[in-house]
Amino acid sequence: MNKNAKIINYGLLVWLIPSLITVILGSFLAAINIFEIISAVAIAVTVMVFSYLYLKVITENFLKESVLIGISWLIISIALDIILILLGISQLTLINYTMYVAPLYIIIPAITIGLGLYMNQRMNNVGD
């Protein structure tokens, strides 16, 4: 699979897996604070897994690659959510989405960039 296809496919999964988890578990837990916690943990774990899978084959430019996947996955996640809202599939309004859901997605580039920085640092220290 080429790099762009991998970024897009992983990005779709970074959106889909936490969405399914929060829909399934969110229907059992009515409290909004529990929903936000479940969403944040599901996003974080999913991003960590797919960041690792993507970056494990990279041999250089970890920070550049991690910024690329973080921003790409952020855009994919927000775009798919907005499509669901505009189609009426999601029961959220754009205002509620912007206030409660979209801020959770800052986790995506935070994790990918942090991992990229770590891998750059680790690579730089190998020769020491």
Coordinates of C-alpha atoms in Angstrom, one line a residue:
M1 CA 0.0 0.0 0.0
N2 CA 1.4 3.4 -0.9
K3 CA 2.0 6.1 1.7
N4 CA -1.1 8.3 0.8
A5 CA -3.4 5.3 0.8
K6 CA -2.1 4.2 4.1
I7 CA -2.6 7.7 5.6
I8 CA -6.1 7.9 4.3
N9 CA -7.0 4.3 5.3
Y10 CA -5.5 4.7 8.8
G11 CA -7.3 8.1 9.1
L12 CA -10.6 6.5 8.3
L13 CA -10.0 3.9 11.0
V14 CA -8.8 6.6 13.5
W15 CA -12.3 8.2 13.0
L16 CA -14.3 5.0 12.7
I17 CA -13.1 3.0 15.7
P18 CA -13.6 5.7 18.3
S19 CA -16.9 6.6 16.7
L20 CA -18.2 3.1 17.0
I21 CA -16.9 2.7 20.5
T22 CA -18.5 5.9 21.7
V23 CA -21.8 5.1 19.9
I24 CA -22.0 1.7 21.4
L25 CA -20.9 2.6 24.9
G26 CA -22.5 6.0 24.8
S27 CA -25.9 4.5 24.3
F28 CA -25.5 2.7 27.6
L29 CA -24.0 5.6 29.5
A30 CA -26.2 8.7 29.3
A31 CA -23.9 11.1 31.3
I32 CA -22.1 13.5 28.9
N33 CA -19.0 13.6 31.1
I34 CA -18.6 9.8 30.7
F35 CA -19.2 10.1 27.0
E36 CA -16.4 12.7 26.7
I37 CA -14.0 10.5 28.7
I38 CA -14.8 7.4 26.6
S39 CA -14.3 9.4 23.4
A40 CA -11.0 10.8 24.5
V41 CA -9.6 7.5 25.6
A42 CA -10.9 5.7 22.4
I43 CA -9.3 8.4 20.2
A44 CA -6.0 8.4 22.1
V45 CA -5.6 4.6 22.0
T46 CA -6.6 4.4 18.3
V47 CA -4.2 7.2 17.3
M48 CA -1.4 5.6 19.3
V49 CA -1.9 2.2 17.5
F50 CA -2.1 3.6 14.0
S51 CA 0.7 6.1 14.6
Y52 CA 2.9 3.2 15.7
L53 CA 1.8 1.2 12.6
Y54 CA 2.5 4.1 10.3
L55 CA 5.8 5.3 11.8
K56 CA 7.4 1.9 12.5
V57 CA 8.4 1.6 8.8
I58 CA 9.7 5.2 8.6
T59 CA 13.5 5.6 8.9
E60 CA 13.9 9.4 8.8
N61 CA 11.9 12.6 9.0
F62 CA 9.8 11.3 11.9
L63 CA 8.6 14.8 12.9
K64 CA 7.6 15.7 9.3
E65 CA 5.7 12.4 8.9
S66 CA 4.0 12.7 12.3
V67 CA 2.8 16.2 11.5
L68 CA 1.5 15.0 8.2
I69 CA -0.5 12.1 9.6
G70 CA -1.7 14.2 12.6
I71 CA -3.1 17.0 10.4
S72 CA -4.4 14.5 7.8
W73 CA -6.2 12.4 10.4
L74 CA -7.6 15.5 12.1
I75 CA -9.0 16.8 8.9
I76 CA -10.5 13.4 8.0
S77 CA -12.1 13.1 11.4
I78 CA -13.7 16.5 11.3
A79 CA -14.8 16.2 7.7
L80 CA -16.5 12.9 8.3
D81 CA -18.3 14.2 11.4
I82 CA -19.5 17.3 9.5
I83 CA -20.8 15.1 6.7
L84 CA -22.8 13.1 9.2
I85 CA -24.2 16.2 10.7
L86 CA -25.1 17.8 7.4
L87 CA -26.8 14.5 6.2
G88 CA -28.8 14.5 9.5
I89 CA -27.3 11.1 10.6
S90 CA -25.7 12.7 13.6
Q91 CA -28.1 14.3 16.1
L92 CA -25.6 17.0 17.0
T93 CA -25.9 20.6 15.7
L94 CA -22.8 22.2 14.3
I95 CA -22.6 24.5 17.3
N96 CA -22.7 21.6 19.8
Y97 CA -20.2 19.7 17.7
T98 CA -17.8 22.6 17.6
M99 CA -18.1 23.0 21.4
Y100 CA -18.1 19.4 22.6
V101 CA -16.6 17.1 20.0
A102 CA -14.2 18.9 17.7
P103 CA -11.9 19.9 20.6
L104 CA -11.4 16.2 21.4
Y105 CA -9.6 15.8 18.1
I106 CA -6.7 18.0 19.2
I107 CA -5.6 14.7 20.8
I108 CA -4.7 13.4 17.3
P109 CA -1.9 15.7 16.3
A110 CA -0.8 16.0 19.9
I111 CA -0.1 12.3 20.0
T112 CA 1.4 11.9 16.5
I113 CA 3.7 14.9 16.9
G114 CA 4.7 13.8 20.4
L115 CA 5.6 10.4 19.0
G116 CA 7.4 11.9 16.1
L117 CA 9.5 14.1 18.4
Y118 CA 10.3 11.1 20.6
M119 CA 11.4 9.1 17.6
N120 CA 13.5 11.9 16.2
Q121 CA 15.2 12.3 19.6
R122 CA 15.8 8.6 19.9
M123 CA 17.3 8.5 16.4
N124 CA 19.6 11.4 17.2
N125 CA 20.8 9.7 20.4
V126 CA 21.6 6.4 18.7
G127 CA 25.0 7.6 17.7
D128 CA 25.9 9.0 21.1

